[in-house]
Short mmCIF file of N, CA and C in Angstrom, two decimals:
data_model
loop_
_atom_site.label_atom_id
_atom_site.label_comp_id
_atom_site.label_asym_id
_atom_site.label_seq_id
_atom_site.Cartn_x
_atom_site.Cartn_y
_atom_site.Cartn_z
N MET A 14 -40.56 -42.39 16.55
CA MET A 14 -40.79 -41.52 15.42
C MET A 14 -41.32 -42.29 14.22
N GLY A 15 -40.98 -43.54 14.13
CA GLY A 15 -41.48 -44.31 13.00
C GLY A 15 -40.46 -44.35 11.88
N ASN A 16 -40.86 -44.94 10.80
CA ASN A 16 -39.93 -45.00 9.67
C ASN A 16 -40.04 -43.74 8.81
N VAL A 17 -39.15 -43.64 7.83
CA VAL A 17 -39.03 -42.42 7.04
C VAL A 17 -40.28 -42.17 6.20
N GLU A 18 -40.95 -43.22 5.72
CA GLU A 18 -42.12 -43.02 4.90
C GLU A 18 -43.25 -42.32 5.65
N SER A 19 -43.22 -42.42 6.99
CA SER A 19 -44.29 -41.79 7.76
C SER A 19 -44.05 -40.29 7.96
N TRP A 20 -42.85 -39.83 7.67
CA TRP A 20 -42.59 -38.41 7.80
C TRP A 20 -43.23 -37.69 6.63
N PRO A 21 -43.98 -36.64 6.86
CA PRO A 21 -44.71 -36.03 5.76
C PRO A 21 -43.80 -35.30 4.77
N VAL A 22 -42.71 -34.70 5.21
CA VAL A 22 -41.89 -33.90 4.30
C VAL A 22 -40.92 -34.78 3.54
N LEU A 23 -40.26 -35.69 4.22
CA LEU A 23 -39.23 -36.48 3.56
C LEU A 23 -39.78 -37.70 2.83
N GLY A 24 -40.86 -38.26 3.31
CA GLY A 24 -41.35 -39.49 2.72
C GLY A 24 -42.05 -39.27 1.40
N LYS A 25 -42.99 -38.38 1.34
CA LYS A 25 -43.76 -38.18 0.12
C LYS A 25 -43.96 -36.68 -0.08
N ILE A 26 -43.94 -36.25 -1.30
CA ILE A 26 -44.17 -34.85 -1.61
C ILE A 26 -45.47 -34.77 -2.38
N ARG A 27 -46.51 -34.34 -1.76
CA ARG A 27 -47.83 -34.13 -2.34
C ARG A 27 -48.27 -35.28 -3.24
N ASN A 28 -48.26 -36.39 -2.68
CA ASN A 28 -48.72 -37.59 -3.38
C ASN A 28 -47.89 -37.89 -4.63
N ALA A 29 -46.62 -37.50 -4.62
CA ALA A 29 -45.77 -37.78 -5.78
C ALA A 29 -45.06 -39.10 -5.63
N GLY A 30 -45.22 -39.74 -4.53
CA GLY A 30 -44.55 -41.01 -4.32
C GLY A 30 -43.28 -40.81 -3.52
N PRO A 31 -42.62 -41.88 -3.20
CA PRO A 31 -41.39 -41.76 -2.42
C PRO A 31 -40.28 -41.06 -3.23
N ILE A 32 -39.37 -40.37 -2.50
CA ILE A 32 -38.27 -39.66 -3.16
C ILE A 32 -37.23 -40.69 -3.58
N GLU A 33 -36.85 -40.62 -4.82
CA GLU A 33 -35.85 -41.53 -5.34
C GLU A 33 -34.74 -40.71 -6.00
N SER A 34 -33.56 -41.27 -5.99
CA SER A 34 -32.43 -40.62 -6.63
C SER A 34 -32.37 -41.08 -8.08
N LYS A 35 -32.39 -40.16 -8.97
CA LYS A 35 -32.30 -40.48 -10.39
C LYS A 35 -30.89 -40.18 -10.88
N GLU A 36 -30.47 -40.85 -11.91
CA GLU A 36 -29.17 -40.56 -12.50
C GLU A 36 -29.30 -39.28 -13.32
N TYR A 37 -28.35 -38.37 -13.13
CA TYR A 37 -28.47 -37.06 -13.77
C TYR A 37 -27.44 -36.95 -14.89
N HIS A 38 -27.90 -36.66 -16.08
CA HIS A 38 -27.01 -36.43 -17.21
C HIS A 38 -27.20 -34.99 -17.67
N LEU A 39 -26.11 -34.38 -18.05
CA LEU A 39 -26.22 -33.02 -18.59
C LEU A 39 -26.93 -33.06 -19.93
N PRO A 40 -27.74 -32.07 -20.20
CA PRO A 40 -28.41 -32.05 -21.50
C PRO A 40 -27.39 -31.95 -22.63
N ASN A 41 -27.67 -32.62 -23.70
CA ASN A 41 -26.77 -32.60 -24.84
C ASN A 41 -27.48 -31.93 -26.00
N ASN A 42 -27.53 -30.59 -25.92
CA ASN A 42 -28.14 -29.87 -27.03
C ASN A 42 -27.27 -28.66 -27.37
N PRO A 43 -27.38 -28.12 -28.56
CA PRO A 43 -26.49 -27.04 -29.01
C PRO A 43 -26.57 -25.78 -28.16
N LYS A 44 -27.78 -25.39 -27.71
CA LYS A 44 -27.90 -24.17 -26.92
C LYS A 44 -27.19 -24.31 -25.59
N PHE A 45 -27.36 -25.44 -24.92
CA PHE A 45 -26.70 -25.66 -23.65
C PHE A 45 -25.18 -25.69 -23.82
N ASN A 46 -24.71 -26.38 -24.84
CA ASN A 46 -23.27 -26.46 -25.08
C ASN A 46 -22.69 -25.08 -25.41
N ALA A 47 -23.39 -24.29 -26.18
CA ALA A 47 -22.91 -22.95 -26.52
C ALA A 47 -22.84 -22.08 -25.26
N ARG A 48 -23.82 -22.23 -24.36
CA ARG A 48 -23.81 -21.43 -23.14
C ARG A 48 -22.63 -21.82 -22.24
N THR A 49 -22.35 -23.12 -22.10
CA THR A 49 -21.24 -23.53 -21.25
C THR A 49 -19.91 -23.12 -21.86
N VAL A 50 -19.78 -23.16 -23.17
CA VAL A 50 -18.55 -22.70 -23.82
C VAL A 50 -18.37 -21.21 -23.58
N THR A 51 -19.45 -20.44 -23.68
CA THR A 51 -19.38 -19.00 -23.43
C THR A 51 -19.01 -18.72 -21.99
N GLN A 52 -19.55 -19.50 -21.05
CA GLN A 52 -19.20 -19.30 -19.64
C GLN A 52 -17.74 -19.63 -19.39
N ARG A 53 -17.23 -20.69 -20.02
CA ARG A 53 -15.81 -21.03 -19.86
C ARG A 53 -14.92 -19.92 -20.42
N LYS A 54 -15.30 -19.39 -21.58
CA LYS A 54 -14.52 -18.30 -22.17
C LYS A 54 -14.54 -17.07 -21.27
N ALA A 55 -15.70 -16.78 -20.67
CA ALA A 55 -15.80 -15.63 -19.78
C ALA A 55 -14.94 -15.84 -18.54
N ARG A 56 -14.93 -17.06 -17.99
CA ARG A 56 -14.08 -17.34 -16.82
C ARG A 56 -12.61 -17.22 -17.18
N LYS A 57 -12.25 -17.72 -18.35
CA LYS A 57 -10.85 -17.63 -18.79
C LYS A 57 -10.44 -16.17 -19.00
N LYS A 58 -11.33 -15.39 -19.59
CA LYS A 58 -11.06 -13.97 -19.80
C LYS A 58 -10.91 -13.24 -18.48
N ALA A 59 -11.75 -13.55 -17.52
CA ALA A 59 -11.66 -12.92 -16.19
C ALA A 59 -10.35 -13.31 -15.51
N PHE A 60 -9.94 -14.57 -15.65
CA PHE A 60 -8.68 -15.02 -15.07
C PHE A 60 -7.50 -14.28 -15.69
N VAL A 61 -7.52 -14.13 -17.01
CA VAL A 61 -6.43 -13.41 -17.69
C VAL A 61 -6.40 -11.95 -17.23
N ARG A 62 -7.55 -11.33 -17.06
CA ARG A 62 -7.59 -9.95 -16.58
C ARG A 62 -7.00 -9.83 -15.18
N TRP A 63 -7.36 -10.76 -14.29
CA TRP A 63 -6.80 -10.72 -12.94
C TRP A 63 -5.29 -10.93 -12.97
N MET A 64 -4.82 -11.81 -13.81
CA MET A 64 -3.37 -12.04 -13.91
C MET A 64 -2.65 -10.79 -14.44
N MET A 65 -3.27 -10.10 -15.39
CA MET A 65 -2.68 -8.87 -15.91
C MET A 65 -2.64 -7.80 -14.81
N CYS A 66 -3.71 -7.70 -14.03
CA CYS A 66 -3.71 -6.74 -12.91
C CYS A 66 -2.61 -7.07 -11.92
N PHE A 67 -2.45 -8.36 -11.62
CA PHE A 67 -1.39 -8.78 -10.70
C PHE A 67 -0.02 -8.45 -11.27
N LEU A 68 0.18 -8.72 -12.55
CA LEU A 68 1.47 -8.46 -13.20
C LEU A 68 1.78 -6.96 -13.22
N ILE A 69 0.80 -6.14 -13.57
CA ILE A 69 1.02 -4.69 -13.61
C ILE A 69 1.30 -4.16 -12.21
N GLY A 70 0.56 -4.65 -11.22
CA GLY A 70 0.80 -4.22 -9.84
C GLY A 70 2.19 -4.61 -9.36
N SER A 71 2.63 -5.80 -9.72
CA SER A 71 3.97 -6.24 -9.34
C SER A 71 5.05 -5.39 -10.00
N LEU A 72 4.85 -5.09 -11.30
CA LEU A 72 5.82 -4.25 -12.00
C LEU A 72 5.87 -2.84 -11.42
N ILE A 73 4.71 -2.31 -11.06
CA ILE A 73 4.68 -0.97 -10.46
C ILE A 73 5.41 -0.97 -9.13
N SER A 74 5.24 -2.01 -8.33
CA SER A 74 5.95 -2.05 -7.05
C SER A 74 7.46 -2.13 -7.27
N LEU A 75 7.89 -2.87 -8.28
CA LEU A 75 9.33 -2.92 -8.59
C LEU A 75 9.84 -1.56 -9.08
N ILE A 76 9.06 -0.89 -9.91
CA ILE A 76 9.46 0.43 -10.39
C ILE A 76 9.53 1.42 -9.24
N TYR A 77 8.55 1.39 -8.35
CA TYR A 77 8.54 2.29 -7.20
C TYR A 77 9.75 2.02 -6.31
N ARG A 78 10.07 0.74 -6.12
CA ARG A 78 11.26 0.40 -5.33
C ARG A 78 12.53 0.87 -6.04
N GLY A 79 12.56 0.79 -7.36
CA GLY A 79 13.72 1.29 -8.10
C GLY A 79 13.87 2.79 -7.96
N VAL A 80 12.77 3.53 -8.01
CA VAL A 80 12.82 4.98 -7.82
C VAL A 80 13.32 5.30 -6.42
N SER A 81 12.85 4.57 -5.42
CA SER A 81 13.30 4.79 -4.04
C SER A 81 14.78 4.48 -3.90
N TYR A 82 15.23 3.41 -4.55
CA TYR A 82 16.64 3.04 -4.48
C TYR A 82 17.53 4.10 -5.13
N VAL A 83 17.13 4.56 -6.31
CA VAL A 83 17.92 5.62 -6.97
C VAL A 83 17.94 6.88 -6.12
N ASN A 84 16.83 7.21 -5.50
CA ASN A 84 16.76 8.37 -4.63
C ASN A 84 17.72 8.22 -3.45
N GLU A 85 17.79 7.04 -2.86
CA GLU A 85 18.71 6.80 -1.75
C GLU A 85 20.16 6.89 -2.20
N VAL A 86 20.49 6.29 -3.33
CA VAL A 86 21.87 6.30 -3.82
C VAL A 86 22.33 7.71 -4.15
N VAL A 87 21.49 8.45 -4.89
CA VAL A 87 21.85 9.82 -5.25
C VAL A 87 21.93 10.69 -4.00
N GLY A 88 20.99 10.51 -3.07
CA GLY A 88 21.02 11.28 -1.83
C GLY A 88 22.26 10.99 -1.00
N ASP A 89 22.65 9.71 -0.92
CA ASP A 89 23.87 9.37 -0.17
C ASP A 89 25.12 9.95 -0.81
N ALA A 90 25.20 9.86 -2.14
CA ALA A 90 26.36 10.44 -2.84
C ALA A 90 26.39 11.96 -2.66
N HIS A 91 25.26 12.59 -2.76
CA HIS A 91 25.15 14.03 -2.57
C HIS A 91 25.60 14.40 -1.15
N TYR A 92 25.13 13.67 -0.16
CA TYR A 92 25.48 13.94 1.23
C TYR A 92 26.98 13.74 1.47
N GLU A 93 27.56 12.71 0.88
CA GLU A 93 28.99 12.46 1.08
C GLU A 93 29.85 13.57 0.49
N VAL A 94 29.47 14.07 -0.69
CA VAL A 94 30.23 15.16 -1.30
C VAL A 94 30.17 16.40 -0.43
N ILE A 95 28.99 16.74 0.03
CA ILE A 95 28.82 17.93 0.87
C ILE A 95 29.54 17.74 2.20
N GLU A 96 29.43 16.55 2.78
CA GLU A 96 30.08 16.29 4.07
C GLU A 96 31.60 16.39 3.96
N ASP A 97 32.17 15.86 2.88
CA ASP A 97 33.63 15.95 2.69
C ASP A 97 34.08 17.40 2.57
N LEU A 98 33.32 18.21 1.84
CA LEU A 98 33.68 19.62 1.69
C LEU A 98 33.55 20.38 3.01
N ILE A 99 32.55 20.08 3.80
CA ILE A 99 32.38 20.75 5.08
C ILE A 99 33.49 20.33 6.05
N GLU A 100 33.86 19.05 6.06
CA GLU A 100 34.93 18.58 6.94
C GLU A 100 36.27 19.21 6.58
N ASP A 101 36.46 19.53 5.30
CA ASP A 101 37.70 20.20 4.88
C ASP A 101 37.66 21.69 5.20
N GLY A 102 36.52 22.18 5.67
CA GLY A 102 36.40 23.60 6.02
C GLY A 102 36.01 24.48 4.85
N ASN A 103 35.63 23.90 3.75
CA ASN A 103 35.28 24.65 2.55
C ASN A 103 33.75 24.82 2.50
N LEU A 104 33.23 25.77 3.27
CA LEU A 104 31.79 25.97 3.34
C LEU A 104 31.23 26.55 2.04
N ALA A 105 31.97 27.46 1.44
CA ALA A 105 31.51 28.03 0.17
C ALA A 105 31.49 26.96 -0.92
N GLY A 106 32.49 26.09 -0.94
CA GLY A 106 32.52 24.99 -1.91
C GLY A 106 31.37 24.03 -1.68
N ALA A 107 31.04 23.78 -0.41
CA ALA A 107 29.92 22.89 -0.08
C ALA A 107 28.60 23.51 -0.56
N PHE A 108 28.46 24.80 -0.35
CA PHE A 108 27.25 25.49 -0.78
C PHE A 108 27.10 25.41 -2.30
N PHE A 109 28.18 25.73 -3.01
CA PHE A 109 28.11 25.73 -4.47
C PHE A 109 27.98 24.31 -5.04
N ALA A 110 28.61 23.32 -4.39
CA ALA A 110 28.46 21.92 -4.84
C ALA A 110 27.03 21.45 -4.64
N ASN A 111 26.46 21.80 -3.49
CA ASN A 111 25.07 21.45 -3.22
C ASN A 111 24.14 22.07 -4.26
N THR A 112 24.36 23.35 -4.52
CA THR A 112 23.54 24.06 -5.51
C THR A 112 23.73 23.45 -6.91
N ALA A 113 24.96 23.12 -7.25
CA ALA A 113 25.23 22.55 -8.58
C ALA A 113 24.57 21.18 -8.74
N ILE A 114 24.67 20.35 -7.71
CA ILE A 114 24.06 19.01 -7.80
C ILE A 114 22.55 19.11 -7.93
N MET A 115 21.95 19.97 -7.10
CA MET A 115 20.49 20.12 -7.15
C MET A 115 20.03 20.71 -8.48
N LEU A 116 20.75 21.73 -8.97
CA LEU A 116 20.39 22.33 -10.26
C LEU A 116 20.55 21.35 -11.41
N THR A 117 21.59 20.54 -11.35
CA THR A 117 21.79 19.53 -12.40
C THR A 117 20.62 18.56 -12.46
N LEU A 118 20.19 18.10 -11.30
CA LEU A 118 19.06 17.16 -11.27
C LEU A 118 17.77 17.83 -11.72
N VAL A 119 17.55 19.07 -11.27
CA VAL A 119 16.33 19.78 -11.66
C VAL A 119 16.33 20.06 -13.16
N LEU A 120 17.46 20.52 -13.69
CA LEU A 120 17.52 20.82 -15.13
C LEU A 120 17.39 19.55 -15.97
N THR A 121 17.86 18.43 -15.46
CA THR A 121 17.66 17.16 -16.16
C THR A 121 16.17 16.81 -16.21
N ALA A 122 15.49 16.98 -15.09
CA ALA A 122 14.05 16.71 -15.07
C ALA A 122 13.29 17.66 -16.00
N VAL A 123 13.69 18.93 -16.00
CA VAL A 123 13.04 19.92 -16.88
C VAL A 123 13.30 19.59 -18.34
N SER A 124 14.52 19.19 -18.66
CA SER A 124 14.83 18.85 -20.06
C SER A 124 14.05 17.62 -20.52
N LEU A 125 13.79 16.69 -19.61
CA LEU A 125 12.97 15.53 -19.97
C LEU A 125 11.53 15.95 -20.26
N VAL A 126 11.01 16.92 -19.52
CA VAL A 126 9.66 17.41 -19.78
C VAL A 126 9.63 18.19 -21.10
N LEU A 127 10.70 18.92 -21.40
CA LEU A 127 10.76 19.63 -22.69
C LEU A 127 10.85 18.63 -23.84
N TRP A 128 11.56 17.53 -23.63
CA TRP A 128 11.68 16.50 -24.66
C TRP A 128 10.34 15.79 -24.88
N GLU A 129 9.65 15.47 -23.79
CA GLU A 129 8.36 14.79 -23.88
C GLU A 129 7.35 15.52 -22.98
N PRO A 130 6.62 16.50 -23.53
CA PRO A 130 5.72 17.32 -22.71
C PRO A 130 4.61 16.53 -22.00
N ALA A 131 4.25 15.39 -22.53
CA ALA A 131 3.19 14.59 -21.89
C ALA A 131 3.65 14.02 -20.55
N SER A 132 4.96 14.02 -20.29
CA SER A 132 5.45 13.48 -19.02
C SER A 132 5.41 14.52 -17.91
N GLY A 133 5.08 15.76 -18.20
CA GLY A 133 4.96 16.79 -17.17
C GLY A 133 3.65 16.61 -16.40
N GLY A 134 3.59 17.15 -15.24
CA GLY A 134 2.39 17.04 -14.42
C GLY A 134 2.47 15.89 -13.46
N SER A 135 1.50 15.84 -12.55
CA SER A 135 1.56 14.80 -11.52
C SER A 135 1.19 13.43 -12.06
N GLY A 136 0.33 13.38 -13.03
CA GLY A 136 -0.06 12.10 -13.61
C GLY A 136 -1.49 11.71 -13.30
N ILE A 137 -1.98 12.08 -12.13
CA ILE A 137 -3.34 11.69 -11.75
C ILE A 137 -4.37 12.40 -12.62
N PRO A 138 -4.30 13.74 -12.81
CA PRO A 138 -5.30 14.38 -13.69
C PRO A 138 -5.23 13.88 -15.13
N GLU A 139 -4.04 13.57 -15.61
CA GLU A 139 -3.90 13.07 -16.97
C GLU A 139 -4.60 11.73 -17.14
N VAL A 140 -4.42 10.85 -16.16
CA VAL A 140 -5.04 9.53 -16.23
C VAL A 140 -6.56 9.65 -16.11
N ILE A 141 -7.04 10.50 -15.22
CA ILE A 141 -8.48 10.71 -15.08
C ILE A 141 -9.07 11.25 -16.38
N GLY A 142 -8.39 12.22 -16.99
CA GLY A 142 -8.86 12.74 -18.27
C GLY A 142 -8.86 11.68 -19.35
N PHE A 143 -7.82 10.86 -19.40
CA PHE A 143 -7.75 9.79 -20.39
C PHE A 143 -8.88 8.80 -20.21
N LEU A 144 -9.17 8.44 -18.95
CA LEU A 144 -10.25 7.50 -18.68
C LEU A 144 -11.63 8.09 -18.99
N ASN A 145 -11.73 9.42 -18.93
CA ASN A 145 -12.99 10.08 -19.26
C ASN A 145 -13.14 10.36 -20.75
N GLY A 146 -12.14 9.98 -21.54
CA GLY A 146 -12.27 10.08 -22.99
C GLY A 146 -11.52 11.24 -23.63
N VAL A 147 -10.72 11.98 -22.87
CA VAL A 147 -9.95 13.07 -23.44
C VAL A 147 -8.78 12.47 -24.22
N SER A 148 -8.63 12.90 -25.44
CA SER A 148 -7.56 12.37 -26.28
C SER A 148 -6.37 13.33 -26.24
N ALA A 149 -5.39 13.00 -25.42
CA ALA A 149 -4.17 13.80 -25.31
C ALA A 149 -3.09 13.15 -26.16
N GLU A 150 -2.34 13.98 -26.84
CA GLU A 150 -1.32 13.47 -27.75
C GLU A 150 -0.17 12.86 -26.97
N ARG A 151 0.19 11.63 -27.31
CA ARG A 151 1.33 10.90 -26.76
C ARG A 151 1.27 10.73 -25.24
N LEU A 152 0.08 10.72 -24.67
CA LEU A 152 -0.06 10.55 -23.23
C LEU A 152 0.31 9.14 -22.80
N MET A 153 -0.03 8.15 -23.62
CA MET A 153 0.25 6.75 -23.29
C MET A 153 1.25 6.20 -24.30
N ASP A 154 2.47 6.71 -24.23
CA ASP A 154 3.50 6.36 -25.20
C ASP A 154 4.74 5.84 -24.47
N LEU A 155 5.60 5.11 -25.16
CA LEU A 155 6.82 4.58 -24.54
C LEU A 155 7.78 5.70 -24.17
N THR A 156 7.88 6.73 -25.01
CA THR A 156 8.78 7.85 -24.67
C THR A 156 8.27 8.61 -23.45
N THR A 157 6.96 8.69 -23.30
CA THR A 157 6.39 9.31 -22.10
C THR A 157 6.75 8.48 -20.87
N PHE A 158 6.70 7.17 -21.01
CA PHE A 158 7.05 6.27 -19.91
C PHE A 158 8.50 6.49 -19.47
N ILE A 159 9.41 6.54 -20.43
CA ILE A 159 10.83 6.71 -20.12
C ILE A 159 11.08 8.08 -19.50
N ALA A 160 10.52 9.12 -20.11
CA ALA A 160 10.71 10.48 -19.58
C ALA A 160 10.10 10.64 -18.20
N LYS A 161 8.96 10.03 -17.97
CA LYS A 161 8.30 10.13 -16.66
C LYS A 161 9.14 9.45 -15.59
N MET A 162 9.65 8.27 -15.90
CA MET A 162 10.46 7.54 -14.91
C MET A 162 11.73 8.30 -14.57
N LEU A 163 12.47 8.70 -15.57
CA LEU A 163 13.72 9.41 -15.31
C LEU A 163 13.47 10.77 -14.66
N GLY A 164 12.40 11.45 -15.10
CA GLY A 164 12.06 12.74 -14.52
C GLY A 164 11.69 12.64 -13.06
N VAL A 165 10.95 11.60 -12.70
CA VAL A 165 10.59 11.40 -11.29
C VAL A 165 11.84 11.14 -10.46
N MET A 166 12.73 10.32 -10.98
CA MET A 166 13.97 10.03 -10.25
C MET A 166 14.78 11.30 -10.03
N CYS A 167 14.91 12.11 -11.05
CA CYS A 167 15.70 13.34 -10.92
C CYS A 167 15.00 14.36 -10.02
N ALA A 168 13.70 14.52 -10.17
CA ALA A 168 12.98 15.53 -9.39
C ALA A 168 12.96 15.17 -7.91
N VAL A 169 12.72 13.91 -7.59
CA VAL A 169 12.69 13.50 -6.18
C VAL A 169 14.09 13.57 -5.58
N SER A 170 15.11 13.16 -6.34
CA SER A 170 16.48 13.18 -5.82
C SER A 170 17.03 14.59 -5.68
N SER A 171 16.47 15.54 -6.41
CA SER A 171 17.00 16.90 -6.36
C SER A 171 16.63 17.63 -5.08
N GLY A 172 15.65 17.15 -4.36
CA GLY A 172 15.25 17.81 -3.14
C GLY A 172 14.05 18.72 -3.32
N LEU A 173 13.44 18.70 -4.50
CA LEU A 173 12.23 19.49 -4.70
C LEU A 173 11.11 18.93 -3.83
N PHE A 174 10.13 19.76 -3.57
CA PHE A 174 8.99 19.32 -2.77
C PHE A 174 8.01 18.56 -3.65
N VAL A 175 8.43 17.42 -4.12
CA VAL A 175 7.60 16.55 -4.94
C VAL A 175 7.76 15.13 -4.43
N GLY A 176 6.80 14.31 -4.73
CA GLY A 176 6.87 12.90 -4.36
C GLY A 176 6.58 12.04 -5.57
N PRO A 177 6.91 10.77 -5.48
CA PRO A 177 6.70 9.89 -6.63
C PRO A 177 5.32 9.27 -6.70
N GLU A 178 4.41 9.63 -5.80
CA GLU A 178 3.12 8.95 -5.74
C GLU A 178 2.26 9.23 -6.97
N GLY A 179 2.05 10.50 -7.31
CA GLY A 179 1.22 10.85 -8.46
C GLY A 179 1.79 10.34 -9.77
N PRO A 180 3.08 10.56 -10.03
CA PRO A 180 3.64 10.01 -11.26
C PRO A 180 3.60 8.48 -11.32
N THR A 181 3.60 7.82 -10.17
CA THR A 181 3.51 6.37 -10.18
C THR A 181 2.16 5.91 -10.72
N ILE A 182 1.11 6.70 -10.49
CA ILE A 182 -0.20 6.39 -11.05
C ILE A 182 -0.13 6.45 -12.57
N HIS A 183 0.51 7.49 -13.10
CA HIS A 183 0.65 7.63 -14.55
C HIS A 183 1.52 6.52 -15.11
N ILE A 184 2.59 6.16 -14.41
CA ILE A 184 3.47 5.09 -14.88
C ILE A 184 2.71 3.76 -14.91
N GLY A 185 1.85 3.53 -13.91
CA GLY A 185 1.03 2.31 -13.91
C GLY A 185 0.06 2.28 -15.07
N ALA A 186 -0.55 3.43 -15.37
CA ALA A 186 -1.45 3.50 -16.52
C ALA A 186 -0.68 3.29 -17.82
N LEU A 187 0.54 3.82 -17.88
CA LEU A 187 1.37 3.60 -19.06
C LEU A 187 1.71 2.12 -19.22
N LEU A 188 2.04 1.45 -18.12
CA LEU A 188 2.32 0.01 -18.22
C LEU A 188 1.10 -0.76 -18.68
N GLY A 189 -0.07 -0.38 -18.18
CA GLY A 189 -1.30 -1.05 -18.61
C GLY A 189 -1.61 -0.80 -20.07
N ALA A 190 -1.29 0.40 -20.56
CA ALA A 190 -1.57 0.73 -21.96
C ALA A 190 -0.55 0.09 -22.91
N LEU A 191 0.67 -0.06 -22.44
CA LEU A 191 1.70 -0.66 -23.30
C LEU A 191 1.50 -2.15 -23.33
#
């Protein structure tokens, strides 16, 4: 094959002479320095945004697990009360205890919505409206956050045909806004 200089591509580039390695220094001028500082700031800002997303996602998963845990505890206590009454042969007492427990939880959830009307609803349409620029009063407030969390716990534990998925979206948006 011969030596490297005889190779047309590697040896010489259009009569420019042999390829040599030069020492490379970054340019030292104000425009270049300003651009690299701006790029570093942009990378740092992106990193902080990703960390905030991770933190909010982690908090939402903990909140969702807390709602599930409260639902299990209330459901187990509810079941034990009803089971004890049925084992004692008091079917009417079991019926009325079941109704009383469920009504108490439902009325608690309703009273929370009356206290903070922005916490009513599933949460997904509210967040979509907020992201589209609709200005709803107290939609992203701490009292809405508290009422939404407690209301979801009571509504799901009461046995209503509701789930915590939609309100969890609103709770996540509330965490991001707070």
